[in-house]
mmCIF file of C-alpha atoms in Angstrom:
data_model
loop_
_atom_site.group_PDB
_atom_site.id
_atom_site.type_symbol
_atom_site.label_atom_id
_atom_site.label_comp_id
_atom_site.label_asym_id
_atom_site.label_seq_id
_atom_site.Cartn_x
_atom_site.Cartn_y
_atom_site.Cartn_z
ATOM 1 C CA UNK A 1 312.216 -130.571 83.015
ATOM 2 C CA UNK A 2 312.311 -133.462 85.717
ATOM 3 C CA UNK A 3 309.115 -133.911 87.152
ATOM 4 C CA UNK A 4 306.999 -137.497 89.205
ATOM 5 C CA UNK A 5 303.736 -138.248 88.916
ATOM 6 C CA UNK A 6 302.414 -141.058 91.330
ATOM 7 C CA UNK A 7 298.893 -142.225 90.774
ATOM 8 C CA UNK A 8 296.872 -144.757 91.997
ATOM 9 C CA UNK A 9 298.017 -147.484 89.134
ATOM 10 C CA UNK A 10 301.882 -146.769 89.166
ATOM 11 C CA UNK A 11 304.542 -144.047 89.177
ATOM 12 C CA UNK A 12 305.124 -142.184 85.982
ATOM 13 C CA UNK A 13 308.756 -142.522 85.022
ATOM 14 C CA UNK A 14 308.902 -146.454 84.933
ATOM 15 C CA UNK A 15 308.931 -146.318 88.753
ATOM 16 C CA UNK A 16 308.528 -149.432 90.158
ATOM 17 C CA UNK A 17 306.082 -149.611 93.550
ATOM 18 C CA UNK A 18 307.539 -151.283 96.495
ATOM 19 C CA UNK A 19 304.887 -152.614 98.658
ATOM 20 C CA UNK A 20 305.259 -152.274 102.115
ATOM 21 C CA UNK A 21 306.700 -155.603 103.856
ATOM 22 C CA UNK A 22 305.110 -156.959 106.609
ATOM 23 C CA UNK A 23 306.241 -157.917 109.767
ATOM 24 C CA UNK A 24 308.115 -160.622 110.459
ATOM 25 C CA UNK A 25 307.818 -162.524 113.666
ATOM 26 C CA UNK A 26 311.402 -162.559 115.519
ATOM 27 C CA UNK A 27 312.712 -164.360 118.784
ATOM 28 C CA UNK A 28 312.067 -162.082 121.174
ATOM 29 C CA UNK A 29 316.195 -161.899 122.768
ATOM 30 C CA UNK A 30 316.701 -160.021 119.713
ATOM 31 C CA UNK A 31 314.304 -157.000 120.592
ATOM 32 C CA UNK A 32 315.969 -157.152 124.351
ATOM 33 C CA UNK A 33 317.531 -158.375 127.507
ATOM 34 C CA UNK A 34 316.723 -159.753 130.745
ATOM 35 C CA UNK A 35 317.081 -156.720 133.399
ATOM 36 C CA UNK A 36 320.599 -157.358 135.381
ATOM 37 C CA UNK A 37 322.250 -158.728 132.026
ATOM 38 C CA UNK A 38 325.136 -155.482 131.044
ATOM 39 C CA UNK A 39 328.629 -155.103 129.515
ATOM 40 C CA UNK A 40 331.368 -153.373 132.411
ATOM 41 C CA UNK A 41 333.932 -151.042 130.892
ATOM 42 C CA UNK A 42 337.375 -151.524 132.100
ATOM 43 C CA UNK A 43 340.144 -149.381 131.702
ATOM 44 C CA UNK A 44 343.995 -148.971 131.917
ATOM 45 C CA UNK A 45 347.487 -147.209 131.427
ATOM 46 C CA UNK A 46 350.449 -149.239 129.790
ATOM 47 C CA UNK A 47 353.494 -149.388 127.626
ATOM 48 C CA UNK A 48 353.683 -150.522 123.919
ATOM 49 C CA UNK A 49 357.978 -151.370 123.473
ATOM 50 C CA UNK A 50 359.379 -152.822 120.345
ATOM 51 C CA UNK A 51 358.666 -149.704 117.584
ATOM 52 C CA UNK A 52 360.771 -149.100 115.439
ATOM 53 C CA UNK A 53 361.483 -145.140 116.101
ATOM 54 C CA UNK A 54 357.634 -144.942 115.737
ATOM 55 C CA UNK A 55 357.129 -144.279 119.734
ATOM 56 C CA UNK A 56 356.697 -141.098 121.923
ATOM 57 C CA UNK A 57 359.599 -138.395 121.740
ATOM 58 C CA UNK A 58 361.575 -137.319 124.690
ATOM 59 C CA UNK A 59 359.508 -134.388 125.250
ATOM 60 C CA UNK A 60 356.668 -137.105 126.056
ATOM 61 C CA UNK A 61 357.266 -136.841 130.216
ATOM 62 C CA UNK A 62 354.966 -139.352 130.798
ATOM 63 C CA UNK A 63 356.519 -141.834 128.644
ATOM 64 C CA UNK A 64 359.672 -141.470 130.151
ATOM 65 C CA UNK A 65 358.733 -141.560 133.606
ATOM 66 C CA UNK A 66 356.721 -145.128 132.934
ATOM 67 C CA UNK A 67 359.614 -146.899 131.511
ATOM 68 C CA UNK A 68 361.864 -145.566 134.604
ATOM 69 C CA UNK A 69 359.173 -146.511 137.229
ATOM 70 C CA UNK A 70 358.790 -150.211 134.863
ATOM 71 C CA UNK A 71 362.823 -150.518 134.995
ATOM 72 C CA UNK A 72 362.500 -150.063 138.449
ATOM 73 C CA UNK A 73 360.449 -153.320 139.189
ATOM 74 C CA UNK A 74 363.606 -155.242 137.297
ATOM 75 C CA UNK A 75 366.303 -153.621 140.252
ATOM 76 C CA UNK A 76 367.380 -151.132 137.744
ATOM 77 C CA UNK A 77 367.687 -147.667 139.005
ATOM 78 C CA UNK A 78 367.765 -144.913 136.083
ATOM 79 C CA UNK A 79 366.659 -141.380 135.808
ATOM 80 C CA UNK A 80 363.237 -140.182 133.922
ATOM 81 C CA UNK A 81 365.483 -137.699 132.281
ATOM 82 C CA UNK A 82 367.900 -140.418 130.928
ATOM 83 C CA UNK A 83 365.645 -142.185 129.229
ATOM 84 C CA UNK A 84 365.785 -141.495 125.180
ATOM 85 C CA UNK A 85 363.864 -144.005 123.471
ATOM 86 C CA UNK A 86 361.838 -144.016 120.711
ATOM 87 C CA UNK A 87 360.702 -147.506 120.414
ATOM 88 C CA UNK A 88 358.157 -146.675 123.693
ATOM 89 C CA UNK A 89 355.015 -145.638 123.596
ATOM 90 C CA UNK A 90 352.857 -144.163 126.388
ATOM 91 C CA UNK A 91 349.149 -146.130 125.824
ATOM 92 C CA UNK A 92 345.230 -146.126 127.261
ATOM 93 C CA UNK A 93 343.950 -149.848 127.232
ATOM 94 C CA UNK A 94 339.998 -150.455 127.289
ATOM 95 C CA UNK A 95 337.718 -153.379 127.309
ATOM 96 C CA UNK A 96 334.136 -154.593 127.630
ATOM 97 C CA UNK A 97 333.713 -157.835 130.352
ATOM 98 C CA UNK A 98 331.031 -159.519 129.683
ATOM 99 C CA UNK A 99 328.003 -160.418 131.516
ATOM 100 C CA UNK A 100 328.777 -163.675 133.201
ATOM 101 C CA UNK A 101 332.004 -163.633 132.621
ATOM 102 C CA UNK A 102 334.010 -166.257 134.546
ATOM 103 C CA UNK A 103 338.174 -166.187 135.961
ATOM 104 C CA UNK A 104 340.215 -167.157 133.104
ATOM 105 C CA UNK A 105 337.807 -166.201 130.432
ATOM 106 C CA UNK A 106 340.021 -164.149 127.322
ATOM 107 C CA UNK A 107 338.382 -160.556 126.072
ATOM 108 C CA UNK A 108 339.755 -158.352 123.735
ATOM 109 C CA UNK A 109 341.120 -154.896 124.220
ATOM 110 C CA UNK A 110 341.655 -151.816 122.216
ATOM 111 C CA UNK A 111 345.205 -149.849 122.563
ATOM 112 C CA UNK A 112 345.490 -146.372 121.898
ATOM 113 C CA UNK A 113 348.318 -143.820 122.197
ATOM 114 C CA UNK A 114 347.996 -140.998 124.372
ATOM 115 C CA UNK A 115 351.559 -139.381 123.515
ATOM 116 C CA UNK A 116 353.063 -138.107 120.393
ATOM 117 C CA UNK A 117 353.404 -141.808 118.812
ATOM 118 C CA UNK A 118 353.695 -141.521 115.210
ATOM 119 C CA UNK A 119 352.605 -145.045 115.207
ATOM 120 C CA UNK A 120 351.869 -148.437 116.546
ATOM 121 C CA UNK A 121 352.864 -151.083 113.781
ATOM 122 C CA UNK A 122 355.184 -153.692 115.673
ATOM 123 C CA UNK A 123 354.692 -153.180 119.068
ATOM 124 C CA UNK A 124 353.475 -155.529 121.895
ATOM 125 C CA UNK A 125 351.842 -154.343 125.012
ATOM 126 C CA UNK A 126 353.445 -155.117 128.239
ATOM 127 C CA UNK A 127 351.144 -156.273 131.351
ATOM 128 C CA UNK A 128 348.801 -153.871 132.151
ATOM 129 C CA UNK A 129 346.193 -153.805 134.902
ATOM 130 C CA UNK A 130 342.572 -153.578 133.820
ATOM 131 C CA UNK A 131 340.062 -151.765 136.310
ATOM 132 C CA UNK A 132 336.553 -151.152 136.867
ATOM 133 C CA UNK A 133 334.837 -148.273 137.662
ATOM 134 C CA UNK A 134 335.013 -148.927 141.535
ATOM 135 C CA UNK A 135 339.247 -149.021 140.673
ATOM 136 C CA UNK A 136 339.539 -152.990 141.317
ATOM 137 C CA UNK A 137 341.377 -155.098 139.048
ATOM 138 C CA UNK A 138 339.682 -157.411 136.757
ATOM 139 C CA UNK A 139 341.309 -158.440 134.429
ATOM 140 C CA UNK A 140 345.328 -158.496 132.933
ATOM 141 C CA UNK A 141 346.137 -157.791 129.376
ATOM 142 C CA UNK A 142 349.415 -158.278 127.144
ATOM 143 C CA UNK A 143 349.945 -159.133 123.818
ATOM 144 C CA UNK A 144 351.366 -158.205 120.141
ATOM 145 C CA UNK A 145 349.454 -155.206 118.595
ATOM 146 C CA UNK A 146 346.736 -155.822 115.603
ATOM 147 C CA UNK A 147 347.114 -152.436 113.802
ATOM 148 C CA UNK A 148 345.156 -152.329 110.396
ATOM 149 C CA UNK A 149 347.263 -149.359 109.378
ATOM 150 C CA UNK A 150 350.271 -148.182 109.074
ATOM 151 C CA UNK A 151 352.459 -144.426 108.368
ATOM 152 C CA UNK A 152 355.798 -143.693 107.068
ATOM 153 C CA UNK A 153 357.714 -140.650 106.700
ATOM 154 C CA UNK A 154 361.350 -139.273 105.537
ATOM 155 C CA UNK A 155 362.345 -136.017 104.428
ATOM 156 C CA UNK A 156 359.139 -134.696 104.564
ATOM 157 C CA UNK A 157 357.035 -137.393 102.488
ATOM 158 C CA UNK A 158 354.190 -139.213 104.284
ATOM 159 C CA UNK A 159 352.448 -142.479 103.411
ATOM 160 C CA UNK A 160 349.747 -143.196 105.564
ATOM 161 C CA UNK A 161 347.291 -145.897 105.762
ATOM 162 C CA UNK A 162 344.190 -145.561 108.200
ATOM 163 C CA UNK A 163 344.984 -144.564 111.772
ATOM 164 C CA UNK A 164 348.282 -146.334 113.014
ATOM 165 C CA UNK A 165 347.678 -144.741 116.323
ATOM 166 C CA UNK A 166 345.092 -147.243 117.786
ATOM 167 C CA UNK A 167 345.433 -151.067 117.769
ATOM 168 C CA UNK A 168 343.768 -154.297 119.103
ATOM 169 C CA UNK A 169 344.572 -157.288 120.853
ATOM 170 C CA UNK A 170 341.864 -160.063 120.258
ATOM 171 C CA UNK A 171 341.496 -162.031 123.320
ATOM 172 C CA UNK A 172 344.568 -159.924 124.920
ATOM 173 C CA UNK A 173 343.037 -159.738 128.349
ATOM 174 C CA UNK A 174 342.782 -162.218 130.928
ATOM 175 C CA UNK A 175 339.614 -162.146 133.486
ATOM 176 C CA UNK A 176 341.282 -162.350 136.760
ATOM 177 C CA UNK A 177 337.580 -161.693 138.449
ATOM 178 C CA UNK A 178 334.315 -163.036 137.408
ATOM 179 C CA UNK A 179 331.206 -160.838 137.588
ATOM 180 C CA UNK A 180 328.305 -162.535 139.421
ATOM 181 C CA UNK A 181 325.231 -161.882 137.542
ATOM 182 C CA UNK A 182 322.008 -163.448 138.460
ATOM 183 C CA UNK A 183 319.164 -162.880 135.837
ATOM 184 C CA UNK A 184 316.759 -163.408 139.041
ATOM 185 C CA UNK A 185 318.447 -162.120 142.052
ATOM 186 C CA UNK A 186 316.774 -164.982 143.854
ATOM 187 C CA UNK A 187 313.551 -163.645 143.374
ATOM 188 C CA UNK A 188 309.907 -164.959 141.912
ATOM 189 C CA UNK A 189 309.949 -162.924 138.833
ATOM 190 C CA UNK A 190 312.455 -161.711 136.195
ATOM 191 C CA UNK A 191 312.333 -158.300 134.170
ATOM 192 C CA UNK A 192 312.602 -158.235 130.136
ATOM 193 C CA UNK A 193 313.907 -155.295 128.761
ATOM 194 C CA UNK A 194 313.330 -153.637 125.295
ATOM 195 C CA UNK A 195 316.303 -152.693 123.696
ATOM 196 C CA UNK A 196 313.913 -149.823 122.152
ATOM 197 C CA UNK A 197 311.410 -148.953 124.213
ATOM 198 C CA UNK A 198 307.259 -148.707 122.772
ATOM 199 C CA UNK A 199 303.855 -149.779 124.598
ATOM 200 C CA UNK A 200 302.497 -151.739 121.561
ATOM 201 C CA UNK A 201 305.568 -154.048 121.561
ATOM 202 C CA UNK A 202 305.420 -154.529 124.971
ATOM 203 C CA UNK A 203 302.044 -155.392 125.288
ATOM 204 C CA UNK A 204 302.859 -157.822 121.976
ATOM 205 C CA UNK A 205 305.739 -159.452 124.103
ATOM 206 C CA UNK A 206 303.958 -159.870 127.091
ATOM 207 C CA UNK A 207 300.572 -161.630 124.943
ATOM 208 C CA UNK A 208 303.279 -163.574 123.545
ATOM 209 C CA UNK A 209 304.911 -165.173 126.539
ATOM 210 C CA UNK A 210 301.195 -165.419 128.388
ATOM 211 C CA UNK A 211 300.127 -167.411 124.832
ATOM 212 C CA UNK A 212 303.729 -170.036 125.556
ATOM 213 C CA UNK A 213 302.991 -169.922 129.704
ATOM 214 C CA UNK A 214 299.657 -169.980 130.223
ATOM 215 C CA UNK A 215 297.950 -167.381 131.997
ATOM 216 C CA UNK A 216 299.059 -164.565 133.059
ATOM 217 C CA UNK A 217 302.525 -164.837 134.119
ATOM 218 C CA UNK A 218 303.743 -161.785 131.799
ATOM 219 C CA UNK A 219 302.840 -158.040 132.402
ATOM 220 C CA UNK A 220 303.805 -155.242 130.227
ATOM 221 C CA UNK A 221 304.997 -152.635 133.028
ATOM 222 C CA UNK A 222 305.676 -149.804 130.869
ATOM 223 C CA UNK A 223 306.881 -149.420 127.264
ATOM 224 C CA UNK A 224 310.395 -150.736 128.442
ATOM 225 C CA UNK A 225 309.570 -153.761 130.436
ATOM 226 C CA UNK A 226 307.821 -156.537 130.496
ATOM 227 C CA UNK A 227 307.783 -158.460 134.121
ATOM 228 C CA UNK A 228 307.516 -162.246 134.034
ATOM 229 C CA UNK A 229 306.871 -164.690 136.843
ATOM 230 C CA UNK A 230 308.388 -167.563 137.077
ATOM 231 C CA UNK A 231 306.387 -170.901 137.865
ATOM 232 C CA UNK A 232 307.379 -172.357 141.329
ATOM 233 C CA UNK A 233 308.454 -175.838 139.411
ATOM 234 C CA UNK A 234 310.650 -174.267 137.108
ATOM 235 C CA UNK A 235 312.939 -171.957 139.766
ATOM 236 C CA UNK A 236 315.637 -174.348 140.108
ATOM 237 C CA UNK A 237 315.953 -175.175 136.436
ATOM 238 C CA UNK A 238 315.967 -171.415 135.685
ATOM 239 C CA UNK A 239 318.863 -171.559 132.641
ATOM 240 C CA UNK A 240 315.689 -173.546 130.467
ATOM 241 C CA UNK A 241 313.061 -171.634 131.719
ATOM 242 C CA UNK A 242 315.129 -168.679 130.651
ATOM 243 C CA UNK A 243 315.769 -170.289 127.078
ATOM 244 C CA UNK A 244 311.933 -170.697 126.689
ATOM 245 C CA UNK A 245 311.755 -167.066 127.252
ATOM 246 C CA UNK A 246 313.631 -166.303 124.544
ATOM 247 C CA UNK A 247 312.660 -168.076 121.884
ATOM 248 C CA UNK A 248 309.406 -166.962 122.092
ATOM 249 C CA UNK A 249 308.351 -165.609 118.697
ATOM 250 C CA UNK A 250 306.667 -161.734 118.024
ATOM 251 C CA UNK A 251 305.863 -159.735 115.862
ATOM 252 C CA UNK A 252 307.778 -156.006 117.198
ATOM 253 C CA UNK A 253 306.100 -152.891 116.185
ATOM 254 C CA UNK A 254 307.874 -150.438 114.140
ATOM 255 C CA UNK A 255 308.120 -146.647 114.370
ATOM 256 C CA UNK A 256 308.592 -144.811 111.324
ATOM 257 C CA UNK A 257 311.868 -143.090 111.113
ATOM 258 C CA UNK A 258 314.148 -141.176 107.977
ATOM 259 C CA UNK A 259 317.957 -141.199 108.684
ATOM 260 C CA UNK A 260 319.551 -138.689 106.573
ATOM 261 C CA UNK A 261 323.493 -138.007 107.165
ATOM 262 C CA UNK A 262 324.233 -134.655 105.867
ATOM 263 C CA UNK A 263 328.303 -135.423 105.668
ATOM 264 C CA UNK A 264 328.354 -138.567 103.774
ATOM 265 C CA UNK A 265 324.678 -138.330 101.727
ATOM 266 C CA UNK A 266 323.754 -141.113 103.233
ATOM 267 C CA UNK A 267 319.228 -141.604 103.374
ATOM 268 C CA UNK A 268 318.447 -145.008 105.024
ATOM 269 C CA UNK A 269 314.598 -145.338 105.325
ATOM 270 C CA UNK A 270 311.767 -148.211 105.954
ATOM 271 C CA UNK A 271 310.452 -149.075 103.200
ATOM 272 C CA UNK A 272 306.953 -148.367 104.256
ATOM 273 C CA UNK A 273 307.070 -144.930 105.716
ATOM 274 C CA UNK A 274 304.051 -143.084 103.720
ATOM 275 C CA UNK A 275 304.042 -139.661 102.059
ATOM 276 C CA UNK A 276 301.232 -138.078 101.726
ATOM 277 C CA UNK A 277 299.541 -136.084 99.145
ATOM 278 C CA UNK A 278 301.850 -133.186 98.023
ATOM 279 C CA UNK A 279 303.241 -131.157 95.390
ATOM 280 C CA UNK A 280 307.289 -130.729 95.072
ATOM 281 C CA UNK A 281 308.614 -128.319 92.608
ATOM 282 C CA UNK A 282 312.920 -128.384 92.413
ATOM 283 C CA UNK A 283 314.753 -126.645 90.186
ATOM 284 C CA UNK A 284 318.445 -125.308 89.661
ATOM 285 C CA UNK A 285 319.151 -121.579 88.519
ATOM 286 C CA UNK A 286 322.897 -121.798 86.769
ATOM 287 C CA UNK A 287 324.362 -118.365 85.729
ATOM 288 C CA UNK A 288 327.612 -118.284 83.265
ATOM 289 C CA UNK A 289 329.386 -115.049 82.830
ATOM 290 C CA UNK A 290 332.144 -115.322 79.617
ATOM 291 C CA UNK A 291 334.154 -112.726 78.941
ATOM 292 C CA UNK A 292 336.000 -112.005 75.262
ATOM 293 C CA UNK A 293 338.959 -109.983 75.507
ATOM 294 C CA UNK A 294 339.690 -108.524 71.776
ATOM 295 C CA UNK A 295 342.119 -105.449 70.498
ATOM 296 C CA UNK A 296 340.777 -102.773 68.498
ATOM 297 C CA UNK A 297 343.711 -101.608 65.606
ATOM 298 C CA UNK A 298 343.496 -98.430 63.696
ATOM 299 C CA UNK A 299 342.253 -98.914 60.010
ATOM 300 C CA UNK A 300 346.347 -97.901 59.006
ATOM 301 C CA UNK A 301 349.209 -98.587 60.969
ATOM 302 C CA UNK A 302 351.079 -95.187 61.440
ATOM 303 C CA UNK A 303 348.587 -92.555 60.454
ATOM 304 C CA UNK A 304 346.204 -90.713 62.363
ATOM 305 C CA UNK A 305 348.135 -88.264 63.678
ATOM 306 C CA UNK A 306 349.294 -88.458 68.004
ATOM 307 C CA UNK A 307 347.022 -89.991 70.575
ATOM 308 C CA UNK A 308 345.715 -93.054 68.213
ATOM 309 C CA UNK A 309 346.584 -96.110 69.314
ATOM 310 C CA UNK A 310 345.538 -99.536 69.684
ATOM 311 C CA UNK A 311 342.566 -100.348 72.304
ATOM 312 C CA UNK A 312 341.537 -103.201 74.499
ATOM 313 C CA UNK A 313 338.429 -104.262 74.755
ATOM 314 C CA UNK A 314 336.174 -106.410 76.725
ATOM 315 C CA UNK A 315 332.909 -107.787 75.542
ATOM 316 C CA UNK A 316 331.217 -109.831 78.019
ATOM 317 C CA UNK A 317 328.062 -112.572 77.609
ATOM 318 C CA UNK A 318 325.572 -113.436 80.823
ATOM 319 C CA UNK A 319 323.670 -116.432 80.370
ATOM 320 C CA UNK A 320 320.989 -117.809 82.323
ATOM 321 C CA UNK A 321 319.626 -121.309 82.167
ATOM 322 C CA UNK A 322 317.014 -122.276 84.559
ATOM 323 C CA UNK A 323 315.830 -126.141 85.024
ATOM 324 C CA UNK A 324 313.931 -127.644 87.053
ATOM 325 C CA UNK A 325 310.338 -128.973 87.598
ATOM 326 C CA UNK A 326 307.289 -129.688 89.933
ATOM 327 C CA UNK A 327 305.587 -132.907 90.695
ATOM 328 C CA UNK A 328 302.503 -134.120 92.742
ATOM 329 C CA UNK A 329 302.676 -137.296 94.384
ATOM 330 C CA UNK A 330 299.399 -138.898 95.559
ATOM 331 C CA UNK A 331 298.743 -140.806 98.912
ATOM 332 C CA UNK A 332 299.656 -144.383 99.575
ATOM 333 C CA UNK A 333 303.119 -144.030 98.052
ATOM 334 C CA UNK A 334 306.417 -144.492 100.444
ATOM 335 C CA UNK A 335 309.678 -142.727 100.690
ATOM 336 C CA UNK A 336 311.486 -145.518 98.917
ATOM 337 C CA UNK A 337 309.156 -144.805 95.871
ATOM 338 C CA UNK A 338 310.331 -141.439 95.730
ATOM 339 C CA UNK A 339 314.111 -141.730 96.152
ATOM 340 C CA UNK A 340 313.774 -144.916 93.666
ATOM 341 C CA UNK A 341 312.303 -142.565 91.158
ATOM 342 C CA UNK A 342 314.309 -139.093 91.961
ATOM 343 C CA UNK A 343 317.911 -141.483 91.488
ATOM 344 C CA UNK A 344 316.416 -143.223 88.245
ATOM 345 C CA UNK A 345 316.264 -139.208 86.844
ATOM 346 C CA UNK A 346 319.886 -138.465 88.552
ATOM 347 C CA UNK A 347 318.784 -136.035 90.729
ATOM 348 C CA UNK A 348 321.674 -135.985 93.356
ATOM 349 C CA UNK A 349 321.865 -137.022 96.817
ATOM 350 C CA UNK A 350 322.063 -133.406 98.506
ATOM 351 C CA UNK A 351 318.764 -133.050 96.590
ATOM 352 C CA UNK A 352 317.115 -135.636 97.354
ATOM 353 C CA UNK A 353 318.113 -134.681 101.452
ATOM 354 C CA UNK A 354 316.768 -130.982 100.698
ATOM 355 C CA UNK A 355 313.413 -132.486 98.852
ATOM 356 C CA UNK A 356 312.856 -135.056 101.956
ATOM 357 C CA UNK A 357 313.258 -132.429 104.650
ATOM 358 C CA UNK A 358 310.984 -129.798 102.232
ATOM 359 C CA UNK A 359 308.303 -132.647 102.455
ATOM 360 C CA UNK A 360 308.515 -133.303 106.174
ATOM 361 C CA UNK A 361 308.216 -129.130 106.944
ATOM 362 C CA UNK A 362 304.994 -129.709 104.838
ATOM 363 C CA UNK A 363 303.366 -131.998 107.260
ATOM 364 C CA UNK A 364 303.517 -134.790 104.403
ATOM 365 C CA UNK A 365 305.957 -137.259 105.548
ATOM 366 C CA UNK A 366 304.774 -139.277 108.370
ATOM 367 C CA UNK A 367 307.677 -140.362 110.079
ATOM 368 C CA UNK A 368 310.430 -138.960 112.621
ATOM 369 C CA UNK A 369 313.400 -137.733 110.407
ATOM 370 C CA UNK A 370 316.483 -137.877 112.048
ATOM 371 C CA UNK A 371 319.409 -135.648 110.806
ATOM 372 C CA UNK A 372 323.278 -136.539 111.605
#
């Protein structure tokens, strides 16, 4: 029988209570961003050469047509169709720029095949064009391939090592154009912004900066932002002003959330979301059928006169074996304490998921469980 008992002095079992942690106070740029500070996606189409037979086939159009349209830049003149390589390979090239990035800054960039590549391993990526969303060029990239993988194959045998087909190039991309970000856009007052938004952090942020300040420069907006004003002396030396900003310490409320990830069995929980009183009974019904096939002789071999003969027969055994138990777990007890004490008696992960998601459809789990 497995069964939990939590009471008010421990948790049958030898489970061992984790009390809830408090708080800690935290800088406050890592709970957010000053409004106007984001990442730019770029994007672009180029050639990976140098693989050895790894590359697109010559049904791949596209890959034949680049490296006829490339030659072509080199006063060679040859036909899409002509082209038979396998050491080519027809690629998508993305990367991030920065906030504040500046001309001549290096980024990295991801490579990935958009043909019938069998693989990646070897190759360099010639120049290739980066643009943004508004199709202007930002930055260049070029550069050997990173590929953390690798895949082999002859006469129908494979060896494969994590995904060959996409590679990186760290700092494989030059920024030909800056992006001009200004964290004030030459006003009186800048913006924070929670990187997950909730009113009692904001207000918390906002008590924070008036308590460094002085007044009341700060004003929670919403539950997102948190609009500061910036002090007439301190406008032209806004870089410090800004630095002040940010490490101001507070203490960020927390909302309660369960992460459970069906696929992988995965639970990832705070370790103070509460469970209130409630009474979980799990059990597993395991039914075994055997089967004895045995032959059934005459008492003497050769007499009996016509139509005796030997018989088959089948004798067959059902078993059931039912386990299982319930449990009632009292208030002021977490979610930690009962996965702690459901994996001490080896009840399984898919278990455990099904138990969690029976106690949150009973109104007993107080937080917002998230399934993936």
């Amino acid at each position: 029988m497995r069964a939990w008992y939590a009471t008010a002095g421990g948790l049958a079992l030898a489970l061992c209570l984790a009390g809830s942690a408090a708080a800690e106070p935290i800088r406050i740029k890592d709970i957010g961003k000053m409004s106007g500070w984001r990442d730019n996606a770029l994007n672009g189409y180029g050639l990976v050469t140098g693989l050895a037979g790894t590359g697109d086939s010559s049904r791949n159009k596209t890959a034949r047509q680049s490296i006829a349209n490339m030659l072509s830049r080199f006063d060679l003149t040859i036909a899409a169709d002509d082209v038979q390589s396998r050491n080519v390979a027809a690629v998508m090239v993305t990367a991030t720029l920065a906030p504040f990035a500046r001309p001549g800054d290096a980024i990295d960039v991801t490579v990935t095949s958009i043909g019938d590549a069998r693989s990646l391993v070897g190759g360099a990526l010639m120049l290739a064009p980066l643009k943004g969303p508004d199709g202007k060029i930002y930055a260049l990239s070029q550069g050997a391939l990173s590929v953390g993988g690798y895949k082999y194959d002859m006469n129908g045998n494979v060896t494969q090592k994590n995904h060959p087909t996409v590679a990186s190039i760290p700092g494989g991309a030059i920024v030909e154009v800056g992006v001009a970000s200004s964290a004030a856009d030459e006003r009186s007052s800048v913006t924070f912004v929670l990187a997950e938004p909730d009113y009692t952090t904001a207000s918390r942020v906002a008590a924070a900066i008036n308590g460094k300040l002085g007044g009341q420069a700060a004003v929670a907006r919403d539950g997102s932002g948190v609009d500061i004003q910036i002090p007439a002396g301190r406008r032209e030396h806004l870089t410090d002003f800004l630095a002040d900003i940010e490490n101001v310490m507070v203490e960020p409320d927390r909302r309660a959330k369960v992460v459970i990830n069906e696929r992988t069995g995965t639970i990832v929980s705070g370790g103070d979301v509460r469970i209130s009183k409630v009474v979980v009974s799990q059990g597993e019904l395991k039914v075994s059928i055997l089967t004895d096939n045995t032959v059934s002789q005459p008492w003497v071999i050769g007499q009996g006169g016509p139509g005796v003969q030997s018989l088959a027969v089948s004798n067959s055994r059902v078993t059931v074996e039912e386990t299982g138990g319930a449990g009632y777990v009292t208030a002021n007890n977490t979610v930690g304490d009962l996965v702690q004490s459901l994996s001490r008696l080896k009840t399984n992960t898919r278990d455990i998921i099904s138990i969690l998601r029976a106690v949150k459809a009973a109104g007993a789990l107080h937080a917002e469980l998230i399934v993936q």
